CSV table of C-alpha atoms and ligand atoms in Angstrom, one decimal:
chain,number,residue,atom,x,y,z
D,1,UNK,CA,14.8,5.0,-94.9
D,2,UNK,CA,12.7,8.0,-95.4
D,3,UNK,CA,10.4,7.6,-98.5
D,4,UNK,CA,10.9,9.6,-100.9
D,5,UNK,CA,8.7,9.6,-104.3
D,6,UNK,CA,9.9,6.3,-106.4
D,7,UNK,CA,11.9,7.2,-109.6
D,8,UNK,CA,11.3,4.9,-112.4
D,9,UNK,CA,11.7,5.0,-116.2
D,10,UNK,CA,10.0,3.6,-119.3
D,11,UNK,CA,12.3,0.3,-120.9
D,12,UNK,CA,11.2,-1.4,-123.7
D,13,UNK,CA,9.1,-4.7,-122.2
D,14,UNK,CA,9.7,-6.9,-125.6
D,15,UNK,CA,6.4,-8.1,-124.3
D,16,UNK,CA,5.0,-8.6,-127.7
D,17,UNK,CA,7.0,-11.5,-128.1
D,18,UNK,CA,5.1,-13.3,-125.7
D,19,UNK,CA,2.2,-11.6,-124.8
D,20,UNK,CA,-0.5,-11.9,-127.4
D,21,UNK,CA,-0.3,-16.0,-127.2
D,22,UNK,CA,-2.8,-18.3,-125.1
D,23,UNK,CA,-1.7,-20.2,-121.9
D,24,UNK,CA,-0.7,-23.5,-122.8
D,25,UNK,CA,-0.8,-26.7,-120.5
D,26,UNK,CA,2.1,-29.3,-120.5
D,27,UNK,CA,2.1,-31.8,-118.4
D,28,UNK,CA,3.5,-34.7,-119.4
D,29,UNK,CA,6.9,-34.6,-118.8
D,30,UNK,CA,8.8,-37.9,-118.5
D,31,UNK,CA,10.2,-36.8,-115.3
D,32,UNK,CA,10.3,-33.8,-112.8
D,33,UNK,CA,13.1,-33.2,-110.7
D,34,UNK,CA,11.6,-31.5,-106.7
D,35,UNK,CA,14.4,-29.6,-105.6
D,36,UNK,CA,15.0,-30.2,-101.7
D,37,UNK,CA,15.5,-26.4,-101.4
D,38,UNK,CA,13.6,-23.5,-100.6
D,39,UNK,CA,14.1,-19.8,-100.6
D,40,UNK,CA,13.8,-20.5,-96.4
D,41,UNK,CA,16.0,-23.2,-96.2
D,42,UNK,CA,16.6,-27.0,-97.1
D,43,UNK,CA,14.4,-29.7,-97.1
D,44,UNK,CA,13.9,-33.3,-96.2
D,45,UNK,CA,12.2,-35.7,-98.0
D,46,UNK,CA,9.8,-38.4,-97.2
D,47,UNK,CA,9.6,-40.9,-100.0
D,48,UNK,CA,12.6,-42.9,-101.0
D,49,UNK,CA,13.6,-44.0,-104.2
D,50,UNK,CA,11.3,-46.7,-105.5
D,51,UNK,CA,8.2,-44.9,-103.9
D,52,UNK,CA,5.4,-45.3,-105.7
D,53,UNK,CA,3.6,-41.5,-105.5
D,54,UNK,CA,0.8,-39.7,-106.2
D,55,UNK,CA,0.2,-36.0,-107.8
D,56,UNK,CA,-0.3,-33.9,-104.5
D,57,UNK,CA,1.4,-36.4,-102.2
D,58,UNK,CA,3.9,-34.8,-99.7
D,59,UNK,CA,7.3,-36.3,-101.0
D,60,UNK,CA,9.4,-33.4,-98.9
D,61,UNK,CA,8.7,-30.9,-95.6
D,62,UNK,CA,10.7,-28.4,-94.1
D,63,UNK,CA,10.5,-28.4,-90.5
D,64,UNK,CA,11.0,-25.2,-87.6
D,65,UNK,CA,10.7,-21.9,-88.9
D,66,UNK,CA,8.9,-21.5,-92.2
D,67,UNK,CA,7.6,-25.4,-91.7
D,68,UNK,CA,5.7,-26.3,-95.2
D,69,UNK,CA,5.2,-29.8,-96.7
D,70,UNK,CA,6.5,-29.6,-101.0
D,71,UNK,CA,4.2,-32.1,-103.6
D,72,UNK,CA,4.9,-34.5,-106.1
D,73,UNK,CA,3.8,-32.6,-109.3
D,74,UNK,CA,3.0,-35.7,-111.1
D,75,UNK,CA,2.3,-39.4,-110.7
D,76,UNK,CA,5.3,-41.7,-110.7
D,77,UNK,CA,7.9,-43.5,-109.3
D,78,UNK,CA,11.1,-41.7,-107.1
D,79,UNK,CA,14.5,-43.0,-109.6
D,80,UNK,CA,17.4,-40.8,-107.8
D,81,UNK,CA,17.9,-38.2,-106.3
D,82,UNK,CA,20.5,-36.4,-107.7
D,83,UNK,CA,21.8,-33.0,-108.3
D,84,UNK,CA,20.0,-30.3,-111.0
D,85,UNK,CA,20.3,-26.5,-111.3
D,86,UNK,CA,18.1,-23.7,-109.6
D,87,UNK,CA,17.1,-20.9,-110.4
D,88,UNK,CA,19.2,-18.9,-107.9
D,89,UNK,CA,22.6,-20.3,-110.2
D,90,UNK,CA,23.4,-23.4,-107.7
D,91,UNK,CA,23.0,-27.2,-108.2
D,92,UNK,CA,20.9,-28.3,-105.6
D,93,UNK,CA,19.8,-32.1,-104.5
D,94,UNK,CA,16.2,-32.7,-105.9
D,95,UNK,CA,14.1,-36.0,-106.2
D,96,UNK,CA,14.0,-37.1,-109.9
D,97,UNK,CA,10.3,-38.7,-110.1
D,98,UNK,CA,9.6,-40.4,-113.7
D,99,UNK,CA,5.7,-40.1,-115.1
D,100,UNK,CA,3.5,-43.1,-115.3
D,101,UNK,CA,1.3,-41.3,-117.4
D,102,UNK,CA,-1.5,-42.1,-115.2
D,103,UNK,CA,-2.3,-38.6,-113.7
D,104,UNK,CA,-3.6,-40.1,-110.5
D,105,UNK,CA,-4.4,-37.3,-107.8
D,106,UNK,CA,-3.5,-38.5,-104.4
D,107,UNK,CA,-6.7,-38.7,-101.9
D,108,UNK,CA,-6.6,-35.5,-100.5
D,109,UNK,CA,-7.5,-33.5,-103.6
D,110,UNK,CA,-11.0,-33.6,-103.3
D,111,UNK,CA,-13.5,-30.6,-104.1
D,112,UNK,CA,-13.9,-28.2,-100.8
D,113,UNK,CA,-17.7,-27.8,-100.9
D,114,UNK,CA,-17.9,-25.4,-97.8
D,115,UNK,CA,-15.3,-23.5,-99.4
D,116,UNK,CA,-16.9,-20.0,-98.4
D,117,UNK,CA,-17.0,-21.0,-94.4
D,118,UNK,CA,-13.5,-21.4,-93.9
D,119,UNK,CA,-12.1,-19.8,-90.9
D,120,UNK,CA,-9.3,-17.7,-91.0
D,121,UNK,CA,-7.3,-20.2,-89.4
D,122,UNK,CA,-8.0,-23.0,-91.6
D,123,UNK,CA,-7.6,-20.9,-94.8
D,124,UNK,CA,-4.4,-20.3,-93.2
D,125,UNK,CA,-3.6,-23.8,-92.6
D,126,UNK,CA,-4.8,-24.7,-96.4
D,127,UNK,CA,-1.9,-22.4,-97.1
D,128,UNK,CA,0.5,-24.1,-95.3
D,129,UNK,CA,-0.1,-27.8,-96.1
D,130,UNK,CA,0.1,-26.9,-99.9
D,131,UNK,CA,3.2,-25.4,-99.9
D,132,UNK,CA,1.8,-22.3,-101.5
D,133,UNK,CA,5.2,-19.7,-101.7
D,134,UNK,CA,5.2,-16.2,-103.6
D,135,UNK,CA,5.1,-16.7,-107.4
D,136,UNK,CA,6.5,-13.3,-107.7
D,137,UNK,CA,10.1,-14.0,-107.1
D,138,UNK,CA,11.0,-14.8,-103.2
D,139,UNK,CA,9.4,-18.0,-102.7
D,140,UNK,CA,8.7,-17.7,-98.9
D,141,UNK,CA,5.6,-19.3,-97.3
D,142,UNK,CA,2.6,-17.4,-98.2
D,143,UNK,CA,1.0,-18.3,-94.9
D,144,UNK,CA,3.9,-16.3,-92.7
D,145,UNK,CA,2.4,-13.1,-93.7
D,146,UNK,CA,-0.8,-14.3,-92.6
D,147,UNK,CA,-0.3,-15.2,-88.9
D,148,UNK,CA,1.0,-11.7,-88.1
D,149,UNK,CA,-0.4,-10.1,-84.9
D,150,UNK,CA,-0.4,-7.0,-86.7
D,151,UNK,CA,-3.9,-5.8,-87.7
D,152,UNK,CA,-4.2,-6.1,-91.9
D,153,UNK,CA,-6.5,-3.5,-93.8
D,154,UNK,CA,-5.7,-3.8,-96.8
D,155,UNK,CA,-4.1,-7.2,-98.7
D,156,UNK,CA,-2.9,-5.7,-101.9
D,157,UNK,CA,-2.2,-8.2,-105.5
D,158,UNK,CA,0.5,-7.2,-107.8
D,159,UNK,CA,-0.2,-7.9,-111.3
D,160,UNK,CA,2.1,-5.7,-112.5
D,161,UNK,CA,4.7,-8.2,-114.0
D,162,UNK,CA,7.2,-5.2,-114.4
D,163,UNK,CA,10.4,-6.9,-115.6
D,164,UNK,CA,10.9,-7.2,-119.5
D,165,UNK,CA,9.7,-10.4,-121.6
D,166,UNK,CA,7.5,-12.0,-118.7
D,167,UNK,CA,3.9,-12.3,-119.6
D,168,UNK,CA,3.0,-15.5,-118.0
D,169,UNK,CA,1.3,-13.7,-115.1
D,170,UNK,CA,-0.5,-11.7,-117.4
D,171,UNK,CA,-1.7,-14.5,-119.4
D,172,UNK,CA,-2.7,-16.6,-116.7
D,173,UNK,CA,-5.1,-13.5,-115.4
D,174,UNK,CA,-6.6,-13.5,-118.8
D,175,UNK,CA,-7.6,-17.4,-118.5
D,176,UNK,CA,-8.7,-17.1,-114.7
D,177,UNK,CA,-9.8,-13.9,-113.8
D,178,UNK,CA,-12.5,-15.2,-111.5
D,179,UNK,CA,-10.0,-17.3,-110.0
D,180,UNK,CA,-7.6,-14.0,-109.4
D,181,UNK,CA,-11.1,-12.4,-107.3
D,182,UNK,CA,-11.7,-15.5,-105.7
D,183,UNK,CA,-8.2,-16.1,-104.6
D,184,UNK,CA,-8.2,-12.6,-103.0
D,185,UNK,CA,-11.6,-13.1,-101.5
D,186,UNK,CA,-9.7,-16.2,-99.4
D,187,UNK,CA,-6.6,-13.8,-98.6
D,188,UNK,CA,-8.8,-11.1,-97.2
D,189,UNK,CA,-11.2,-13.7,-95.1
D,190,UNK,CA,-7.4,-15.2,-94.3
D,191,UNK,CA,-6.2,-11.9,-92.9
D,192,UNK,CA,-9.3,-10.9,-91.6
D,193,UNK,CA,-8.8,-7.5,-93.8
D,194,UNK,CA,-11.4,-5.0,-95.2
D,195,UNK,CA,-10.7,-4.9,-98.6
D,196,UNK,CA,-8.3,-6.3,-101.4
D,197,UNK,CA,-6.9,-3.9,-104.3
D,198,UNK,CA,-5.5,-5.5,-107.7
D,199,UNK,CA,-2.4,-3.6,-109.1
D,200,UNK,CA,-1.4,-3.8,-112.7
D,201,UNK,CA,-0.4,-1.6,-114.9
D,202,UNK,CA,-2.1,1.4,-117.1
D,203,UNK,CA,-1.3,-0.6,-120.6
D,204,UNK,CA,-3.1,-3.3,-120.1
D,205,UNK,CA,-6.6,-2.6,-120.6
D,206,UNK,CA,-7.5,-6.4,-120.7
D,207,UNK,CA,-6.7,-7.0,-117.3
D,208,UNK,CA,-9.4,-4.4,-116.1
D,209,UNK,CA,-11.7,-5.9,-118.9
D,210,UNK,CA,-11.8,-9.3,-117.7
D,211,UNK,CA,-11.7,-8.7,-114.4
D,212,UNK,CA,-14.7,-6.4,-114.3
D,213,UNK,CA,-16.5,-8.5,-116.3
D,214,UNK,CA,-16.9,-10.7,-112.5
D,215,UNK,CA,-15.7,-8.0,-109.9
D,216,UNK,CA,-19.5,-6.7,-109.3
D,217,UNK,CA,-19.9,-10.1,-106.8
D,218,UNK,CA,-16.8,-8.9,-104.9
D,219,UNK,CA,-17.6,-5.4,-103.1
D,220,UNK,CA,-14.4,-5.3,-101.2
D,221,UNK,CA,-12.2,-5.5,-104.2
D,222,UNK,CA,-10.9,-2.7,-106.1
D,223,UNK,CA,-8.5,-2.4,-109.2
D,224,UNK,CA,-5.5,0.3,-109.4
D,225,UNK,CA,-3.9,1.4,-112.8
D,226,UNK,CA,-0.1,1.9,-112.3
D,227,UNK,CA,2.3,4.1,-115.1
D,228,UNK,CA,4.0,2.0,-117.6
D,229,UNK,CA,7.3,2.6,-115.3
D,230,UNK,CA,10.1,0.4,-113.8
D,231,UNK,CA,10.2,-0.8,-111.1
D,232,UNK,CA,6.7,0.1,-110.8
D,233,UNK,CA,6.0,-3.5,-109.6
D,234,UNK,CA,8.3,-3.0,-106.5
D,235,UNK,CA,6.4,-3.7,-103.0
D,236,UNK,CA,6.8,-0.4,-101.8
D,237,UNK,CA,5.6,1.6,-104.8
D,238,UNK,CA,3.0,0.0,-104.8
D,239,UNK,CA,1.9,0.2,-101.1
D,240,UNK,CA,2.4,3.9,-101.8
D,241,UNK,CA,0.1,4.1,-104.6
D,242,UNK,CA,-2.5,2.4,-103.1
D,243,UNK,CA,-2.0,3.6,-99.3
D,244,UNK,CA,0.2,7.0,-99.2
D,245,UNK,CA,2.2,5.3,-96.7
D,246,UNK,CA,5.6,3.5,-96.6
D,247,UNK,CA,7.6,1.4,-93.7
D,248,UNK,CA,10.5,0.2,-93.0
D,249,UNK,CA,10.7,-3.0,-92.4
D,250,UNK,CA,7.2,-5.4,-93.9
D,251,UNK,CA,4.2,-4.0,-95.2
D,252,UNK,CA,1.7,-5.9,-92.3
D,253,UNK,CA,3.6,-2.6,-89.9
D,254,UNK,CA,1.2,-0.4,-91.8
D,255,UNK,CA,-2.1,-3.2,-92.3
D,256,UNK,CA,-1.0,-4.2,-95.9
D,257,UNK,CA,-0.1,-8.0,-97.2
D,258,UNK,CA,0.7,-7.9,-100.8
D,259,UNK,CA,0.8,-11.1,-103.3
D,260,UNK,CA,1.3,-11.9,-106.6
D,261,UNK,CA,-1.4,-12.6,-109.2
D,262,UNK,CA,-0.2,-16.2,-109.2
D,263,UNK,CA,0.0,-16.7,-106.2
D,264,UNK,CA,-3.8,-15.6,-105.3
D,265,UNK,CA,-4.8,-18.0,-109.1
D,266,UNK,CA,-3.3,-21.0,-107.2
D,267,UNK,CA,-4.8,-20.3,-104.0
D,268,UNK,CA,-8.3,-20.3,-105.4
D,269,UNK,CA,-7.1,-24.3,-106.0
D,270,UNK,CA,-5.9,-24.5,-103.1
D,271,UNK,CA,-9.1,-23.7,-101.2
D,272,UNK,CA,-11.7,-24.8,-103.4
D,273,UNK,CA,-10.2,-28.1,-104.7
D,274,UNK,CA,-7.6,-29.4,-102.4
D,275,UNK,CA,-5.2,-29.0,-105.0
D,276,UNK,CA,-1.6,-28.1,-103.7
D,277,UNK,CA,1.4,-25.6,-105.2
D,278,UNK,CA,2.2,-28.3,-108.4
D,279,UNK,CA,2.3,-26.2,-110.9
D,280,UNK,CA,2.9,-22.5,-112.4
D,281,UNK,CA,3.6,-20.7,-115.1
D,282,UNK,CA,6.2,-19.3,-117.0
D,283,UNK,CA,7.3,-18.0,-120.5
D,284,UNK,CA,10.0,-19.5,-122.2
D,285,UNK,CA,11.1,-16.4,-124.7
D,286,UNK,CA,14.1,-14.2,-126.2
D,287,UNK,CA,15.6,-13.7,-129.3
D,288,UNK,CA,16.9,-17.0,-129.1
D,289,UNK,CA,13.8,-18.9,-129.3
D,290,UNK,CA,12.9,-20.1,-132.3
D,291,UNK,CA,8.7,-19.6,-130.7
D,292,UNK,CA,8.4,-18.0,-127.6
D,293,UNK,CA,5.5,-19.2,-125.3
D,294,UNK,CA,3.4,-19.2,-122.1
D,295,UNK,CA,3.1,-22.5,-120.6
D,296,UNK,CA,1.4,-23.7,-117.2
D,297,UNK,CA,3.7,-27.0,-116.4
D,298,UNK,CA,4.2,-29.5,-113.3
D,299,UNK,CA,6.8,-28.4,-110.9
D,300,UNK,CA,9.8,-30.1,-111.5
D,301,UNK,CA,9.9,-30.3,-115.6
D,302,UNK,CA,12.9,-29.2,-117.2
D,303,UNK,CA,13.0,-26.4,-119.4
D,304,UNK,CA,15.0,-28.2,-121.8
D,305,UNK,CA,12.1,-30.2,-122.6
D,306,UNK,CA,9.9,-26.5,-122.3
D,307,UNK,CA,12.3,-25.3,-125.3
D,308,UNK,CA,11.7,-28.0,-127.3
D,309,UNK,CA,8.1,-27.0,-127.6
D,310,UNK,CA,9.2,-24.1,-128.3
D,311,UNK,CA,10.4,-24.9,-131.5
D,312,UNK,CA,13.8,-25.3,-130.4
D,313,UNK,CA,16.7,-22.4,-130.9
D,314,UNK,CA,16.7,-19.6,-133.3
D,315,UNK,CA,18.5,-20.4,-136.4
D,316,UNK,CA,21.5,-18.0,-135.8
D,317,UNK,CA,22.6,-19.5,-132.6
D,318,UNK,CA,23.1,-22.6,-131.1
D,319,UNK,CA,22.7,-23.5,-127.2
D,320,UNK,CA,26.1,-23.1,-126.4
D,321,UNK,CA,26.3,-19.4,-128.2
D,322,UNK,CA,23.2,-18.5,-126.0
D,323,UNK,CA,22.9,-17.5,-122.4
D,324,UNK,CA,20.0,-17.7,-120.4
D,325,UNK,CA,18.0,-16.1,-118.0
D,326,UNK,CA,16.0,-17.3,-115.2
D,327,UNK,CA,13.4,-14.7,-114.2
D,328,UNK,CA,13.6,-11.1,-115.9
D,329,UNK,CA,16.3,-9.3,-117.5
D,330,UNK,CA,16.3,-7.0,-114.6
D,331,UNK,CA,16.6,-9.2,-111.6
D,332,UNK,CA,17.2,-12.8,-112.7
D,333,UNK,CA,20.2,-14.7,-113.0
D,334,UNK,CA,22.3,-15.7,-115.8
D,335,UNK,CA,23.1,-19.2,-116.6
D,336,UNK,CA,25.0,-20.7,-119.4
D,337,UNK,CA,23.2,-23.9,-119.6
D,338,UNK,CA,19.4,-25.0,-120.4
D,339,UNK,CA,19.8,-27.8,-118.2
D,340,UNK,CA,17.4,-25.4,-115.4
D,341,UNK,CA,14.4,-27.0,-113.9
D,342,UNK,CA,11.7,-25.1,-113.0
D,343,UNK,CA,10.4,-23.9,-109.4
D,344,UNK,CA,7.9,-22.4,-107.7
D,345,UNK,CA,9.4,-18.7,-108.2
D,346,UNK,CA,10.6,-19.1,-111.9
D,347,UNK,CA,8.0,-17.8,-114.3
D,348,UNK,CA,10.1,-16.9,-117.0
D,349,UNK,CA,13.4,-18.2,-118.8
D,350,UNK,CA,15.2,-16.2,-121.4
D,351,UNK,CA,17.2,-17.3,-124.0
D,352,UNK,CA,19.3,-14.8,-125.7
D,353,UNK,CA,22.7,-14.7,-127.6
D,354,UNK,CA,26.2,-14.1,-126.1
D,355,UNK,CA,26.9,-10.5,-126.7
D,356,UNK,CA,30.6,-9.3,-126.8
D,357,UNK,CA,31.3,-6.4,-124.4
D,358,UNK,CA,33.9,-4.4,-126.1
D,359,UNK,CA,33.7,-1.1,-123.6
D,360,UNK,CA,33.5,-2.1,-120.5
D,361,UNK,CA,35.2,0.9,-118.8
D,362,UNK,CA,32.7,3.3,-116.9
D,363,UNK,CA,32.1,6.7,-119.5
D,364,UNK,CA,31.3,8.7,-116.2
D,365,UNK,CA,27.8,9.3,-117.8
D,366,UNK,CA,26.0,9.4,-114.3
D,367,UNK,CA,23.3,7.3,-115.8
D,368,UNK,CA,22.7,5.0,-114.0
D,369,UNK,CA,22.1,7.5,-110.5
D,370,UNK,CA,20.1,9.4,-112.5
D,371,UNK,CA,17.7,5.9,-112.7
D,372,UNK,CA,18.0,4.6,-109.4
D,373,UNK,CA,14.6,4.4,-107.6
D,374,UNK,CA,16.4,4.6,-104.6
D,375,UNK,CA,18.6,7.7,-105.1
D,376,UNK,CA,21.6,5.8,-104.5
D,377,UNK,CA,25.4,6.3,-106.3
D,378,UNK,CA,26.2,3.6,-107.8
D,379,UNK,CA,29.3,4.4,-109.2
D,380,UNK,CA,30.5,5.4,-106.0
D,381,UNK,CA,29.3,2.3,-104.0
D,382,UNK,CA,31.4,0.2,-106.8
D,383,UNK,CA,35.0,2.0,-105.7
D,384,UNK,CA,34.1,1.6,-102.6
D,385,UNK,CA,33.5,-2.1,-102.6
D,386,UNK,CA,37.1,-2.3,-105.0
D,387,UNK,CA,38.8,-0.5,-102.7
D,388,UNK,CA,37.1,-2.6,-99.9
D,389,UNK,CA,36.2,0.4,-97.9
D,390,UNK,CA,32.9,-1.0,-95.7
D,391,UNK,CA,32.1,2.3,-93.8
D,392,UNK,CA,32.2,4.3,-97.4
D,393,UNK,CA,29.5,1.5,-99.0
D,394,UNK,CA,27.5,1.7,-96.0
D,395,UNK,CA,27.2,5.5,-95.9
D,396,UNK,CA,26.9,5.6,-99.7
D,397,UNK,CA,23.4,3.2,-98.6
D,398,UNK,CA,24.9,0.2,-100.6
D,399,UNK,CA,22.3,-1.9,-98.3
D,400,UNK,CA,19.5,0.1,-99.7
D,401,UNK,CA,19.8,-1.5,-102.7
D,402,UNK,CA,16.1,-2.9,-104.5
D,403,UNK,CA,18.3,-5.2,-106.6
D,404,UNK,CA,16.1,-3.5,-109.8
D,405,UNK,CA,18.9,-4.2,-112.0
D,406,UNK,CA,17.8,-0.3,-114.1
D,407,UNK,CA,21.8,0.6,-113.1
D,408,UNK,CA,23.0,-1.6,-115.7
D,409,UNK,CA,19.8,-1.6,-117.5
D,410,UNK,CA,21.1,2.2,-119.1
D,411,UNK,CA,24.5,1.9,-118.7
D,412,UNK,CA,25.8,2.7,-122.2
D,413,UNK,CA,28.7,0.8,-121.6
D,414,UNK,CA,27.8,-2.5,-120.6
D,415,UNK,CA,29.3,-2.3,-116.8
D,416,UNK,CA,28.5,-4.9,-114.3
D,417,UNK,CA,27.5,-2.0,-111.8
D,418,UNK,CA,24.3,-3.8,-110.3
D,419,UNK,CA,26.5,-6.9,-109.9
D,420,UNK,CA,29.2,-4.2,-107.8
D,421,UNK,CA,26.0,-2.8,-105.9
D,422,UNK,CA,24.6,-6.3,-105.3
D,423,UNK,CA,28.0,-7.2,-103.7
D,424,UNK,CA,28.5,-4.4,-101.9
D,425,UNK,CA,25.0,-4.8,-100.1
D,426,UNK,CA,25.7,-8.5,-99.1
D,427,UNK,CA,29.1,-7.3,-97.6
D,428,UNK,CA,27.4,-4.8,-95.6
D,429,UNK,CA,24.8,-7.1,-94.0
D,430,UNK,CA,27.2,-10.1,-93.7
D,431,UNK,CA,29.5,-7.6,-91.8
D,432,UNK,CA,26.2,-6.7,-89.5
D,433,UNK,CA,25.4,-10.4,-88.6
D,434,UNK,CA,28.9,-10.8,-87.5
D,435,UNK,CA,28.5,-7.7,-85.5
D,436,UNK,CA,25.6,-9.4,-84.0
W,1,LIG,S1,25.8,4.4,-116.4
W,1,LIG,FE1,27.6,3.1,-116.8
W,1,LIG,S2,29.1,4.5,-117.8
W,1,LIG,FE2,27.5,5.8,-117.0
W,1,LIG,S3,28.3,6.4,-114.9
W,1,LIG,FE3,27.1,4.6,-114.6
W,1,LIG,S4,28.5,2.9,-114.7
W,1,LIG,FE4,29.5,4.6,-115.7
W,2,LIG,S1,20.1,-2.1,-108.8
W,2,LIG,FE1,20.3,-1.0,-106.9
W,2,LIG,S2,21.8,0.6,-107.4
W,2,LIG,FE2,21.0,-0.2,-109.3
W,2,LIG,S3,19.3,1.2,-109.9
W,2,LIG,FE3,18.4,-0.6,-108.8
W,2,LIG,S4,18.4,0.1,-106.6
W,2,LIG,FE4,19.8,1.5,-107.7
């Protein structure tokens, strides 16, 4: 696709809801449930039930492409394994490990005293035997991007946290800003690159604060201010912003690796303690919440037992008048039950009440093209998909699709046209692996 300059539009974040309150820790659930699934592929575990484990024992691994070992997030004993929900809207098998209470770290966690004189290729293999994946949303093995043959320049942290409601990533910046630099010193030794830039965006002034408070010990890092736009937190605007360049296929074709702020926060654990991918965070919020909240919990805890510390529901609904949303309003997915568990890419849930769509029928407003960042005709790609038409999506560009969710962000009234554009994307590349 040839670039052209990235659209985007101001929404209303509803940050406040969330933003202004401290990072809380919860880790004492009764049980966590490690879903044998990740965004690469299934996985097989290694404990049975009745295994007695530790936190930061390998209980699962995924094997071939994408191999990883997955952690117990707390210490316990393996009860079932039996099926939860994910975040991506499926039940999926997952071992159900109940607490002791104990909190007993399994041997390897251990303090890395020669933390700074890690190779590259055993930074890269921290990566890989703690499981880290993208907190940003994907979930793929972090340390894939980091055995490309390309040559990296530039490795690139997005702290923009662009989707409405989320502030857990900004939050956990504001607790661990020195762990944000330090976790990008380790990606930049790891990808043998010059220099590491932090991207967030122009409003929040406390980012920049903290972080400069500590950046003078890191001469290769620099920060970047982005507008207050969406999706200004998409991978290719800000590879622009910070480059002038786009590609076409991954960044590393141009000498750029980009991670989230999460993501480089853990891996400062990772290196320096031995500690694997256990635990994120994540903001439980919406109008449906009695108190919304940023929490930083095991992997595995259910966010049933998240909303409870919330405070529980608002007072005008109940759970079975609310819907919620794992990830953002923009790109997550809705689900009509709290019984969700949280993963390694879900760092927000939304609770919000069921809202009657009374006009559901297009107005012809031309919106929602008007939005798109990626000049496509959204309208246009959803008649083609009804009337199953496969050339027409294709040369409409159905498969360009960013999946930004702005489409039906505006649409005035109410109609399901990223869901059409969403559908007529996957139809377009199913069609091509067949053709394959
Ligand atoms: S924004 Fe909604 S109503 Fe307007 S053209 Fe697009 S789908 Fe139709
Ligand atoms: S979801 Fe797709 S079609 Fe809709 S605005 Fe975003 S990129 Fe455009």
């Amino acid at each position: 696709m040839i670039f052209q300059k990235t659209k985007g539009i101001h929404i209303d974040g509803r940050k406040s809801m969330s933003k202004h309150l401290p990072m809380e820790e919860y880790f004492n659930p009764q049980f966590v449930y490690i879903h044998l699934l990740k965004n690469i592929g299934p996985l097989k575990p290694v404990v049975e039930v009745g295994t007695v484990v530790k936190v930061g024992q390998i209980v699962a691994v995924r094997e071939g492409f994408g191999e990883m070992n997955v952690h117990s997030s707390i210490s316990g004993t393996v009860t079932a394994i039996k099926k939860v929900w994910h975040s991506s809207g499926k039940m999926v098998d997952a071992l159900e490990i109940q607490n002791d209470f104990q909190n007993t770290p399994d041997d390897s966690i251990q303090p890395n005293k020669n933390a700074d004189s890690l190779s590259r290729q055993q930074l890269i293999d921290l990566m890989k035997h703690a499981g880290l994946t993208g907190a940003g949303g994907a979930g793929f093995p972090t340390y894939v991007k980091y055995i490309t043959k390309q040559k990296i320049d530039t490795v690139i942290i997005n702290a923009v946290e662009c989707e409405p409601y989320l502030t857990c990533d900004y939050s956990f910046i504001i607790e661990h800003p020195e762990k944000l630099l330090k976790g990008l010193k380790y990606f930049i030794k790891a990808a043998d690159a010059q220099k590491g830039v932090i991207v967030y965006k122009n409003y929040n002034k406390q980012i920049k604060e903290k972080l400069m408070a500590h950046i003078r010990n890191y001469s290769n890092i620099e920060l970047l201010e982005v507008k207050d736009v969406y999706p200004a937190g998409w991978e290719k605007y800000i590879i622009e912003r910070v480059t002038g360049k786009t590609y076409d296929g991954l960044p590393s074709e141009i000498g750029v690796i980009v991670n989230n702020s999460t993501t480089a926060i853990i891996f400062a654990d990772v290196v320096e303690h031995n500690i694997p991918l256990i635990s994120r965070p994540i903001t439980i919020t919406g109008e449906g919440i009695k108190e919304p909240r940023n929490f930083v919990v095991p992997i595995g805890t259910k966010v049933s037992d998240l909303v409870q510390k919330c405070g529980g529901y608002s007072e005008n609904i109940t759970p079975t008048e609310a819907y919620y949303i794992a990830g953002g309003p923009m790109t997550g997915k809705a689900i009509l039950i709290d019984d969700l568990i949280v993963n390694d890419t879900l760092g927000a849930v939304i609770v919000k009440p069921v809202v009657n769509k009374l006009h559901p029928e297009c107005l012809g407003c031309g919106k929602c093209a008007d939005v798109c960042p990626v000049y496509l005709t959204p309208t246009e790609i959803k008649k083609a998909l009804e009337s199953k038409d496969n050339k027409l999506m294709e040369q409409l560009g159905a498969d360009k699709c960013i999946m930004c969710g702005l489409c039906s962000y505006v649409c005035p009234s109410h109609v399901e046209i990223t869901d059409a554009v969403v559908k007529a994307k996957d139809t377009i590349r199913n069609l091509k692996k067949v053709v394959k």
